[in-house]
CSV table of C-alpha atoms in Angstrom, one decimal:
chain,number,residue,atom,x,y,z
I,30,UNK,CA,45.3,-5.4,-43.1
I,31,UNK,CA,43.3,-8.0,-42.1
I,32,UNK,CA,43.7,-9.7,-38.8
I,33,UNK,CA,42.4,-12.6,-36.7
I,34,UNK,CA,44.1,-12.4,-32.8
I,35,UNK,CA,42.8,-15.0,-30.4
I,36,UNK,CA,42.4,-15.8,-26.8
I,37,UNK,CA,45.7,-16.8,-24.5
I,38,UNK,CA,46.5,-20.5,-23.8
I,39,UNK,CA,44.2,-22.5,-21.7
I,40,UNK,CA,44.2,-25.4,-19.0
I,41,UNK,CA,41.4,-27.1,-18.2
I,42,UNK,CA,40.7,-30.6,-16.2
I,43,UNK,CA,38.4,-32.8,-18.1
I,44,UNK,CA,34.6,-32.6,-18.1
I,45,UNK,CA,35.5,-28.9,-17.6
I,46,UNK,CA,34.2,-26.3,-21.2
I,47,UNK,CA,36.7,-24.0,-22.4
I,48,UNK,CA,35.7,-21.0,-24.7
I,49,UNK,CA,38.0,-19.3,-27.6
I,50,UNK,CA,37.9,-15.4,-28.8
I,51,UNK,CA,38.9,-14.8,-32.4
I,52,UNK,CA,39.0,-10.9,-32.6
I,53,UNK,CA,38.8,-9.2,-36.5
I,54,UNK,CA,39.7,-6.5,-37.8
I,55,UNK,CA,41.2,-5.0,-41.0
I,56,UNK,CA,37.6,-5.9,-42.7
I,57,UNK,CA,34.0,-5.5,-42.5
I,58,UNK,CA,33.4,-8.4,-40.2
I,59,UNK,CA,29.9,-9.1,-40.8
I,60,UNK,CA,30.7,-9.7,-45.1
I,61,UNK,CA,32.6,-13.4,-43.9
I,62,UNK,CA,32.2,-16.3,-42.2
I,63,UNK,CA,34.5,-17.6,-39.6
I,64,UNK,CA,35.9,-21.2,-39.3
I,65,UNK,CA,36.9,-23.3,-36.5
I,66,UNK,CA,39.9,-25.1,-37.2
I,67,UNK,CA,42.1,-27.2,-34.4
I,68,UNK,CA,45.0,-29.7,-34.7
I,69,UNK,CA,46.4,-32.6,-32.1
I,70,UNK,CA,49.7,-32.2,-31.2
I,71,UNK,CA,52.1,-33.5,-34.1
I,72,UNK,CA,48.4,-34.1,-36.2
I,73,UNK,CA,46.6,-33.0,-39.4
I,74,UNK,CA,43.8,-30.2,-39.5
I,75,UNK,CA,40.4,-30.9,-38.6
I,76,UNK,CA,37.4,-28.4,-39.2
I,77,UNK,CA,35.4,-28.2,-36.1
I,78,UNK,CA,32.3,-25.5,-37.9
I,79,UNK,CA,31.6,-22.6,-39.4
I,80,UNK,CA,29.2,-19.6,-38.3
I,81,UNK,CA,28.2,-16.9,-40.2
I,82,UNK,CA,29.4,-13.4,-38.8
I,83,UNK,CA,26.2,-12.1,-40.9
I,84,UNK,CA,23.4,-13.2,-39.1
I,85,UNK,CA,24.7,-16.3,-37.0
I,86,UNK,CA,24.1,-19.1,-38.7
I,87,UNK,CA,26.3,-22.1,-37.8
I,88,UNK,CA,27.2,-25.4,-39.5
I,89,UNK,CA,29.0,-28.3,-36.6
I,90,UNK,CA,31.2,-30.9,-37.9
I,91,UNK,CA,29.1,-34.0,-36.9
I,92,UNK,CA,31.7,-35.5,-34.4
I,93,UNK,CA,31.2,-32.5,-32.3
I,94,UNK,CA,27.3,-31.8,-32.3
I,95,UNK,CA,26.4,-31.0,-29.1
I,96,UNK,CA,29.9,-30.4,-27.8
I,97,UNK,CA,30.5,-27.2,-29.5
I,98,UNK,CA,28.6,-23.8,-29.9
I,99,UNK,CA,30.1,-20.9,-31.9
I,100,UNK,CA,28.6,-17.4,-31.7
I,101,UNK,CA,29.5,-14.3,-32.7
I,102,UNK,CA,29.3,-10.1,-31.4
I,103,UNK,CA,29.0,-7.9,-34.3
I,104,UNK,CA,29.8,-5.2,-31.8
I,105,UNK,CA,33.1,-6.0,-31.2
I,106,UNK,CA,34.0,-8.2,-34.6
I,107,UNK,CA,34.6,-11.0,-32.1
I,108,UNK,CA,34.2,-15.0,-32.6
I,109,UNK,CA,33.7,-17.3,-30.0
I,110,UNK,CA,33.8,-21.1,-29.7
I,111,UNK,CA,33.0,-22.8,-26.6
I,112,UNK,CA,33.9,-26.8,-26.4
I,113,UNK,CA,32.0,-28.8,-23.7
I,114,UNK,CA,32.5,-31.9,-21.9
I,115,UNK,CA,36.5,-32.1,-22.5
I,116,UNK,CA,38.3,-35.1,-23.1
I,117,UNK,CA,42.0,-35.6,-23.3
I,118,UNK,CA,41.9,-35.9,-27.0
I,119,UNK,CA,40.1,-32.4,-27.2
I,120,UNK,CA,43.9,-31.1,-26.4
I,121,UNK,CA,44.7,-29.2,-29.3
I,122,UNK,CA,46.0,-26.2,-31.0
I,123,UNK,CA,42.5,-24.4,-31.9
I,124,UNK,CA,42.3,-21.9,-34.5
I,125,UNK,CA,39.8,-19.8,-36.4
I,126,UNK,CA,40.0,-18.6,-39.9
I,127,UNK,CA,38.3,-16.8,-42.2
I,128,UNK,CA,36.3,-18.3,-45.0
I,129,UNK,CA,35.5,-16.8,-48.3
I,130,UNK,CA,32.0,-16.4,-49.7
I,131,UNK,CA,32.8,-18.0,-53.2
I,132,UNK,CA,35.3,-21.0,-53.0
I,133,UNK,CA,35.1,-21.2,-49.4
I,134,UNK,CA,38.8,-21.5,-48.4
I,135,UNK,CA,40.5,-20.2,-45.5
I,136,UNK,CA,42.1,-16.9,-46.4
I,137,UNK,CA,43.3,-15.2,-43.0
I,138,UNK,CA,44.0,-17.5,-39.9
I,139,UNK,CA,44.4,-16.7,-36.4
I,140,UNK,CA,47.5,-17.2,-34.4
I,141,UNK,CA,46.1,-20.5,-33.1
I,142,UNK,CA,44.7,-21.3,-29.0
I,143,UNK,CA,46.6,-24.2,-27.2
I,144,UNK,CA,43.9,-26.3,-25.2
I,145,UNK,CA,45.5,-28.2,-22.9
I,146,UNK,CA,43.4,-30.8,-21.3
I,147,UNK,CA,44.7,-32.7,-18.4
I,148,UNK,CA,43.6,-34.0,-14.6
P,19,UNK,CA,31.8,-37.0,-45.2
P,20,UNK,CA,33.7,-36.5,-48.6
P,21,UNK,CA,37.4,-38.1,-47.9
P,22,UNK,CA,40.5,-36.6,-49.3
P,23,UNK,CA,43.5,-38.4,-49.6
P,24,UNK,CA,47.2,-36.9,-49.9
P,25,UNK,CA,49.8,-38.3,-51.1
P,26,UNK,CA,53.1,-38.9,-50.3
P,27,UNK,CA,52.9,-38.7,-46.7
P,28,UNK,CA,56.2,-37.2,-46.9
P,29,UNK,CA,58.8,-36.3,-49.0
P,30,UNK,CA,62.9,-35.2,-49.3
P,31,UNK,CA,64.2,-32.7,-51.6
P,32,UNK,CA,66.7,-30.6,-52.3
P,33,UNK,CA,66.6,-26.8,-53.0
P,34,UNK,CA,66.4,-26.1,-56.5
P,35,UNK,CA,64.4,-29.6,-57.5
P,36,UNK,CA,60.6,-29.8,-58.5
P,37,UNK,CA,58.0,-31.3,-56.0
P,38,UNK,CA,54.6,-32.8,-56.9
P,39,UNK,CA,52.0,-33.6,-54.1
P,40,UNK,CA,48.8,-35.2,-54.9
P,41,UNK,CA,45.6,-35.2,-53.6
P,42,UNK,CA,42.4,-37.5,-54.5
P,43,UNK,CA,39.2,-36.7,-53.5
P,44,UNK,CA,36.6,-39.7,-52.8
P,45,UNK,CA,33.7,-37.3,-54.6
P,46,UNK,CA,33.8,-35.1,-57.6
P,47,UNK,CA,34.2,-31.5,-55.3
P,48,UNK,CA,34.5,-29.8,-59.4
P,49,UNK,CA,37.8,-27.1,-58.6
P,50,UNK,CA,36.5,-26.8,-54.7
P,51,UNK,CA,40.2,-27.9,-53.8
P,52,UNK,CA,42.5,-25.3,-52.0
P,53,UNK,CA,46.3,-25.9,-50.6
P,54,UNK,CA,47.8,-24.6,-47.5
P,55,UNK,CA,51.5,-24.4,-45.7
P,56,UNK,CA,51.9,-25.1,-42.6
P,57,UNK,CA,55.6,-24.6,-40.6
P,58,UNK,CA,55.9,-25.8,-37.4
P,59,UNK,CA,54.4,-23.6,-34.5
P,60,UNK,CA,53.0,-21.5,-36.5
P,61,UNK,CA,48.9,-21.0,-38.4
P,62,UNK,CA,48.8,-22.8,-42.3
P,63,UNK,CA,48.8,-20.4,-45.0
P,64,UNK,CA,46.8,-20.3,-48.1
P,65,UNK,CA,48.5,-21.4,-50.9
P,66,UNK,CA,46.2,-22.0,-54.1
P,67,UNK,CA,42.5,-21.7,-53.9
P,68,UNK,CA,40.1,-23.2,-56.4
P,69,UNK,CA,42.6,-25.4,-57.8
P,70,UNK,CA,44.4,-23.5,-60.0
P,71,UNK,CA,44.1,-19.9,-58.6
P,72,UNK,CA,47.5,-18.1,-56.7
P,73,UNK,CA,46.8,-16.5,-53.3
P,74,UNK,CA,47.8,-13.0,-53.7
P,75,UNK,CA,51.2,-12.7,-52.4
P,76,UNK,CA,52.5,-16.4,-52.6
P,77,UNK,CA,55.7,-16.8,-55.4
P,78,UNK,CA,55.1,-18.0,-58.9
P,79,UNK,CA,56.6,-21.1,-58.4
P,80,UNK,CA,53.8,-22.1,-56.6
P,81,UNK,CA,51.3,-23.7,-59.1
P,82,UNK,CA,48.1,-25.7,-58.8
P,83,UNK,CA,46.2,-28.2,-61.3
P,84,UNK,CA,43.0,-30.5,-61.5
P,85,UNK,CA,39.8,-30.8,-61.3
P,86,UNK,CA,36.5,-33.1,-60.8
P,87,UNK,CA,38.6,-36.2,-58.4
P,88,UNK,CA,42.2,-35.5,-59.2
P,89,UNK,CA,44.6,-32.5,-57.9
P,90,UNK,CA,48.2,-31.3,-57.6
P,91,UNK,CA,50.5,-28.7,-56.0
P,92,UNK,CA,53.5,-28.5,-58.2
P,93,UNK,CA,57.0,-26.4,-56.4
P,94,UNK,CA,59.0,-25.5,-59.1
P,95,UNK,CA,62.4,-24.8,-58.0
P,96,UNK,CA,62.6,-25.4,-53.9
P,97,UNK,CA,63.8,-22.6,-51.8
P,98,UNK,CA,64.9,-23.1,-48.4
P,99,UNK,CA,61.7,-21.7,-46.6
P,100,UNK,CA,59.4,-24.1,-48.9
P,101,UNK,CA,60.6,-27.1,-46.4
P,102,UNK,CA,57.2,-27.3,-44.3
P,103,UNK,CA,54.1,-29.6,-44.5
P,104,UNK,CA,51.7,-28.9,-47.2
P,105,UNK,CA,47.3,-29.6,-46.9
P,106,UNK,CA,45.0,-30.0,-49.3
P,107,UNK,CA,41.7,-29.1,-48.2
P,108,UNK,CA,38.3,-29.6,-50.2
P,109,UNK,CA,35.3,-27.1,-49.5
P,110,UNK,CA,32.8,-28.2,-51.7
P,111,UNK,CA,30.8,-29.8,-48.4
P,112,UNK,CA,31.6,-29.7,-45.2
P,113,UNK,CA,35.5,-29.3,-45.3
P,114,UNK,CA,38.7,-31.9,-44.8
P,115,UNK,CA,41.8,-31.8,-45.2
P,116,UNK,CA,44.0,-34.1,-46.3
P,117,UNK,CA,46.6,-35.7,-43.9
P,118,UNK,CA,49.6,-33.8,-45.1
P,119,UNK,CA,52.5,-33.9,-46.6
P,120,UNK,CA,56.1,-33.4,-44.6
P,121,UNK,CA,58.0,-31.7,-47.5
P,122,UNK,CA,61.5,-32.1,-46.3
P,123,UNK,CA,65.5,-31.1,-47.0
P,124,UNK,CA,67.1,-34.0,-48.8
């Protein structure tokens, strides 16, 4: 069955970069991309990017160009996203998903990341 | 970025009744529309995909509509674990979501 396990919890003081894992399996990984998806305590869902397990191509929500890098290692199924230059407001439930190649909805999430970001 | 607005923000209900939740898109994204539960603490779950279309594995009571601007998620006949909040989510350019709806017990 197909499964998306992330990283542990993470505190970090601000200015500090924090990076998230997103391990697949259940599924050839390099057939889908993988989404970045995080969410404010008591907020709505807001898509942070999308990279393409295939051959890395990556697509940054504009708020966060130059913040944000996502990467992949086919050798392990793994996605990463690493966030720069935190700010409070970059606390956050972070998760990644995966996207289908048609319609482009998010079919399989991962358990979600808490980012905690605080002096 | 192409806005998508939800609507109501939240809503009561009791189990048994039929919910509608709307969801208006500020561009024509064609059937690129896709709806999602979320409970608390825990990831959102696809719902309906392309509009209309059932994720495998979610109940028949479930059922999506619209196309071009105009969407809906229709819950025919509440059951106790329906009571969560509820995205809609475009992905015909970069994605958004709307701003949710709190679906709960009347």
């Amino acid at each position: 069955q197909v499964q998306l396990v992330q990283s542990g919890a993470e505190v970090k003081k601000p200015g500090a970069s924090v990076k998230v894992s997103c391990k697949a399996s259940g599924y050839t990984f390099t057939s889908y991309g993988i989404s970045w998806v995080r969410q404010a305590p008591g907020q709505g869902l807001e898509w942070m990017g999308w990279i393409s397990a295939y051959n890395g191509n990556t697509n940054y929500a504009q708020k966060l160009q130059g913040r944000v890098t996502m990467t992949t290692d086919t050798s392990t199924s793994t996605a990463y996203m690493e966030l720069r230059s935190l700010r409070s407001d970059d606390t956050a439930v972070y998760y990644c998903a995966r996207e289908d190649r048609s319609w482009y909805y998010f079919d399989y999430w991962g358990q979600g990341t808490l980012v905690t970001v605080s002096s | 970025d192409i806005r998508v607005t939800q609507s109501p923000s939240s809503l009561s209900a009791s189990v048994g009744d039929r919910v509608t939740i709307t969801c208006r898109s500020s561009q024509i994204i064609n059937s690129y529309l896709n709806w999602y539960q979320q409970h608390p603490g825990k990831a959102p779950k696809l719902l309906i995909y392309a509009a209309s279309n059932l994720q495998s594995g979610v109940p028949s009571r479930f059922s999506g509509s619209g196309s071009g601007t105009d969407f809906t998620l229709t819950i025919s006949g509440l059951q106790p674990e329906d009571f969560a909040t509820y995205y809609c989510q475009q992905s015909y350019h970069s994605p958004t979501f709307g701003q949710g709806t709190r679906l709960e017990i009347e």
